[in-house]
PDB file of C-alpha atoms in Angstrom:
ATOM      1  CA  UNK Q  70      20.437  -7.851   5.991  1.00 84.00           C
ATOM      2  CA  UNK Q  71      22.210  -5.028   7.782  1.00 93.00           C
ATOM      3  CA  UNK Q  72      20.104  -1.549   8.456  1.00 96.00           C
ATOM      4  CA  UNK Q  73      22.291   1.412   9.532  1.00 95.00           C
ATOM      5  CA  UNK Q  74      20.424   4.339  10.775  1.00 96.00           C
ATOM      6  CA  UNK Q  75      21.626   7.832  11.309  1.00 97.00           C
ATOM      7  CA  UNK Q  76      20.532  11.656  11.752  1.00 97.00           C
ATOM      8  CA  UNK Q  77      20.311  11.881  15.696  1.00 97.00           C
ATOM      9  CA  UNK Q  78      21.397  14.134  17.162  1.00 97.00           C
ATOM     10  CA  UNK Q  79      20.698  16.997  20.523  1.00 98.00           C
ATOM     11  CA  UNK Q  80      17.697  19.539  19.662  1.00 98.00           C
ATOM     12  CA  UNK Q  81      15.500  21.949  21.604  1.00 98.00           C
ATOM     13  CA  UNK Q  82      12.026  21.764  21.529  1.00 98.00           C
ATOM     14  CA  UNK Q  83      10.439  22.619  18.473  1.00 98.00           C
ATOM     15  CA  UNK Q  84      13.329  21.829  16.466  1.00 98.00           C
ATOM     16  CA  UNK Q  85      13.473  19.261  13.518  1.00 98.00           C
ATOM     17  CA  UNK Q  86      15.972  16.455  12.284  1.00 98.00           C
ATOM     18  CA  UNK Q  87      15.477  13.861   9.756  1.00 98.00           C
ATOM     19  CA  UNK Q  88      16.323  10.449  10.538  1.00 98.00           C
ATOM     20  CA  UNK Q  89      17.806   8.099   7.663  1.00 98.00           C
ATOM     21  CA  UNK Q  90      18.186   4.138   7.544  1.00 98.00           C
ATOM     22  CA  UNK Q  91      19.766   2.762   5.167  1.00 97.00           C
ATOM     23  CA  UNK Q  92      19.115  -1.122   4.306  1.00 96.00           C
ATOM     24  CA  UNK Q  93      21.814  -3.354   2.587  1.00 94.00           C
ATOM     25  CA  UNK Q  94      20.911  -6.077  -0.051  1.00 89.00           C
ATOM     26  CA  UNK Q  95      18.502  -6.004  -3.083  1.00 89.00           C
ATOM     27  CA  UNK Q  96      14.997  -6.647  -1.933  1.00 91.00           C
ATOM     28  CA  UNK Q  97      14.348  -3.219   0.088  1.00 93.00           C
ATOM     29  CA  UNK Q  98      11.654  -2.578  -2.058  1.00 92.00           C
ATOM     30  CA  UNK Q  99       9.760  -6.023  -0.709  1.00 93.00           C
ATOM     31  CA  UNK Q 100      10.090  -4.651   2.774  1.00 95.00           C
ATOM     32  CA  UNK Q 101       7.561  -2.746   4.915  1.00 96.00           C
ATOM     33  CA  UNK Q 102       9.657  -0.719   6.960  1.00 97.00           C
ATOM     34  CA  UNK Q 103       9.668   1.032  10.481  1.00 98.00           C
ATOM     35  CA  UNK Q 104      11.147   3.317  13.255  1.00 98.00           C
ATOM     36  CA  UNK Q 105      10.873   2.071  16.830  1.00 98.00           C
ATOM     37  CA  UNK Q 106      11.989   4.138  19.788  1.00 98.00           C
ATOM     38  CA  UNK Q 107      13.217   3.070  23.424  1.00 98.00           C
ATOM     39  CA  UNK Q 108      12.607   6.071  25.845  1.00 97.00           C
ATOM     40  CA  UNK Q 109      15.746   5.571  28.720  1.00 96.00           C
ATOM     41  CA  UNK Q 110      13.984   3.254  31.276  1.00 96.00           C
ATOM     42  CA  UNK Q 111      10.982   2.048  29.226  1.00 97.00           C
ATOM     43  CA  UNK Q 112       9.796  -0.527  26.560  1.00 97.00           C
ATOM     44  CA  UNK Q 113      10.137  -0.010  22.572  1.00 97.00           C
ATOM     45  CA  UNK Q 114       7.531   1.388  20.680  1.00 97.00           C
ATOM     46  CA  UNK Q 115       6.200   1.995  17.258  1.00 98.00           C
ATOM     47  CA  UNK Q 116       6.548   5.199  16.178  1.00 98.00           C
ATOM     48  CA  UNK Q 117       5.938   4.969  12.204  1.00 98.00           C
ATOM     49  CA  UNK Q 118       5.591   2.728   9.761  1.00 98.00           C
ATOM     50  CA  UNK Q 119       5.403   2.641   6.123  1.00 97.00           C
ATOM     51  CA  UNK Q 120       4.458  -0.297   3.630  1.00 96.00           C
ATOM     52  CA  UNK Q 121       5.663  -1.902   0.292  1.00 93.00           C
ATOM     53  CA  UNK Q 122       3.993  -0.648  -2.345  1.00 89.00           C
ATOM     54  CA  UNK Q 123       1.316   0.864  -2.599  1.00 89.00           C
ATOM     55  CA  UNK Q 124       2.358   2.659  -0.415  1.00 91.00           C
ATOM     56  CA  UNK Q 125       0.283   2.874   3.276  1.00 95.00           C
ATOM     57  CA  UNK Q 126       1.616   4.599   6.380  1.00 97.00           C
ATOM     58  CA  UNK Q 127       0.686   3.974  10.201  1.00 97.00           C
ATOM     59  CA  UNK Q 128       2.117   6.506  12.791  1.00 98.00           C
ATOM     60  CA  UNK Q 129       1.470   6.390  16.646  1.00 97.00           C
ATOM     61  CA  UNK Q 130      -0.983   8.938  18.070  1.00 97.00           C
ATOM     62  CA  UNK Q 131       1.397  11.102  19.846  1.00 97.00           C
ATOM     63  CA  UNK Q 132       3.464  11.855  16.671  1.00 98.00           C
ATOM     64  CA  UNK Q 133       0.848  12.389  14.242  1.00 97.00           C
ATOM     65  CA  UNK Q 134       1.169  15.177  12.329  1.00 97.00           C
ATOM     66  CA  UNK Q 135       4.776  16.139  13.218  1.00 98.00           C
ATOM     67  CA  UNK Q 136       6.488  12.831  12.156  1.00 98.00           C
ATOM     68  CA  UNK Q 137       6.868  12.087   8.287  1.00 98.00           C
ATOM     69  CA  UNK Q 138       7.803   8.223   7.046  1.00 98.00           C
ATOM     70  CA  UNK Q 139       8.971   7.756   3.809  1.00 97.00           C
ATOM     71  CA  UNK Q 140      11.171   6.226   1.544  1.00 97.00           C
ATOM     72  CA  UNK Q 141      13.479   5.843  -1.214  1.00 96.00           C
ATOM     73  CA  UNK Q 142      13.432   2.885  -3.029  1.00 95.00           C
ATOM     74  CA  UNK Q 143      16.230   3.727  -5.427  1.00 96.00           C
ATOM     75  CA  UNK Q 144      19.001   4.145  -2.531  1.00 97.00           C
ATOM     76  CA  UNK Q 145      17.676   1.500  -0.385  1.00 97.00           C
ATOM     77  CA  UNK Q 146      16.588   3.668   2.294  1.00 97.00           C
ATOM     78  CA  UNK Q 147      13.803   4.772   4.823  1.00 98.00           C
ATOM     79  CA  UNK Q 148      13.337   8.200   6.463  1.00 98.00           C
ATOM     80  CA  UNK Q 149      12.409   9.809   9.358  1.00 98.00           C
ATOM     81  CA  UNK Q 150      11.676  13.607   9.312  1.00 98.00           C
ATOM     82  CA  UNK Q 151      10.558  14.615  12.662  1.00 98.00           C
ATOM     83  CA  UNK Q 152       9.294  18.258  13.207  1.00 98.00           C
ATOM     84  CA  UNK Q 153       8.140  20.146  16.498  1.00 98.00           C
ATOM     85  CA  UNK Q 154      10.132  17.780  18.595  1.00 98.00           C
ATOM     86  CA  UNK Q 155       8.960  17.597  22.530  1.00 98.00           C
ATOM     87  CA  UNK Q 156      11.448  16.716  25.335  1.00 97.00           C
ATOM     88  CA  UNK Q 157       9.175  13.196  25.570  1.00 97.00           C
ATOM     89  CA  UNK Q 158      10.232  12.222  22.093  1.00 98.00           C
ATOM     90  CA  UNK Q 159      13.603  11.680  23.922  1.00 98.00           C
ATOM     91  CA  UNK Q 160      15.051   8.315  22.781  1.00 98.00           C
ATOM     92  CA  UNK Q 161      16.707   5.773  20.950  1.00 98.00           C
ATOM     93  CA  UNK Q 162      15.781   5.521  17.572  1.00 98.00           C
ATOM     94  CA  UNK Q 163      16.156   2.510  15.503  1.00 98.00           C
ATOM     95  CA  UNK Q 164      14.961   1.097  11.591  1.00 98.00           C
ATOM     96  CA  UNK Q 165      13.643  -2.285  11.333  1.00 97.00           C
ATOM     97  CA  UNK Q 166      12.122  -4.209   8.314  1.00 96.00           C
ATOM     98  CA  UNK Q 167       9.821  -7.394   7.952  1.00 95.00           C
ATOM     99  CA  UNK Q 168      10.540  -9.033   4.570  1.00 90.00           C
ATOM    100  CA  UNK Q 169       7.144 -11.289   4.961  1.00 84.00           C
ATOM    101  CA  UNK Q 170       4.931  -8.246   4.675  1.00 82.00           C
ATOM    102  CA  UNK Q 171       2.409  -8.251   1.683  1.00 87.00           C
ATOM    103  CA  UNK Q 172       1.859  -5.001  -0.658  1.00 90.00           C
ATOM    104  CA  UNK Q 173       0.362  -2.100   1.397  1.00 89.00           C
ATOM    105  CA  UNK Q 174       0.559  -4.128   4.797  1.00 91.00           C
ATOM    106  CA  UNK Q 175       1.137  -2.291   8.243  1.00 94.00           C
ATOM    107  CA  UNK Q 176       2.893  -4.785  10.472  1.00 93.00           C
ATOM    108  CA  UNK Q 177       2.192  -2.929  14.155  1.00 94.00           C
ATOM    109  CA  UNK Q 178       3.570  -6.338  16.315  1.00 94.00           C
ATOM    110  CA  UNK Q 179       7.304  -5.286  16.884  1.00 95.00           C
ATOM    111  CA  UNK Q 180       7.766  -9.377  16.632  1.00 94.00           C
ATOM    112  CA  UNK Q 181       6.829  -9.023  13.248  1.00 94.00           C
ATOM    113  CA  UNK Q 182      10.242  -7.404  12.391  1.00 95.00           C
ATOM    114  CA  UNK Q 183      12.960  -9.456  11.017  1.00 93.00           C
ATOM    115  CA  UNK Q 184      16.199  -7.113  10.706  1.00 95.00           C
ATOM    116  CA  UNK Q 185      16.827  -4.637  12.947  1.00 96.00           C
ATOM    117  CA  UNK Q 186      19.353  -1.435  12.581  1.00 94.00           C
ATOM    118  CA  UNK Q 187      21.238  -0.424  15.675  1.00 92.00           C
ATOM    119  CA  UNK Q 188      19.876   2.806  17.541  1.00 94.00           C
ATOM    120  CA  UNK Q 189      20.628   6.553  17.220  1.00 97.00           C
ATOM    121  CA  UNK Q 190      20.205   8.692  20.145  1.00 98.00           C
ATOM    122  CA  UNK Q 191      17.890  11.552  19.865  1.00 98.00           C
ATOM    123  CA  UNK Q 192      17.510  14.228  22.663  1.00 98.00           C
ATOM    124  CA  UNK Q 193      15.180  17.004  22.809  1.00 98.00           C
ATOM    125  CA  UNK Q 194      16.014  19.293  25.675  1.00 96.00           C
ATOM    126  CA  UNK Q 195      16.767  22.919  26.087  1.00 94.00           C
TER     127      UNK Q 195
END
């Protein structure tokens, strides 16, 4: 299964993009998806995630409320809207999916994730 996401991009603070994966083959529907970010220097983290139908959502505290998960089931693809970006959202963002997941289930283990899209840079910096 091959993710491709796009949207990154160089913003200033307080500035918005939307972030788009979009996930080859016919079972996207099946899969609870996710966006996982690698600050330069540090580990990967979770930074939203959003279930199968019905539809459940998990974001990670310092995001809340500015980030937006959702997707489109109909073109195979998972977004990203991110608004009243900070210099520490800085990163590499990157899609993955876990095709195991059950209806409305949040997987939060990164090892839970099956397929994996390559990164797109984001930088928030005056």
């Amino acid at each position: 299964v091959q993710l491709q996401a796009s949207g990154g991009g160089l913003v200033q603070p307080g500035g918005s993009l939307r972030l788009s994966c979009v996930v080859g083959g016919r079972a996207f529907s099946k899969y609870s998806m996710a966006w996982i970010r690698q600050p330069s220097g540090k580990e990967r983290e979770l930074v939203a995630v959003i279930s199968m139908e019905p539809v459940n959502t998990y974001y990670r505290a310092s995001v809340q409320g500015r980030f937006t998960i959702s997707r489109d089931n109909a073109k195979n693809t998972v977004y990203l809207q991110m608004n009243g970006l900070k210099p520490e959202d800085t990163a590499v963002y990157s899609c993955a999916a876990d095709h195991d997941a059950y209806p409305g289930y949040i997987p939060r283990n990164l090892n839970e994730y099956d397929f994996w899209g390559q990164g797109t840079q984001v930088t928030v910096s005056s």
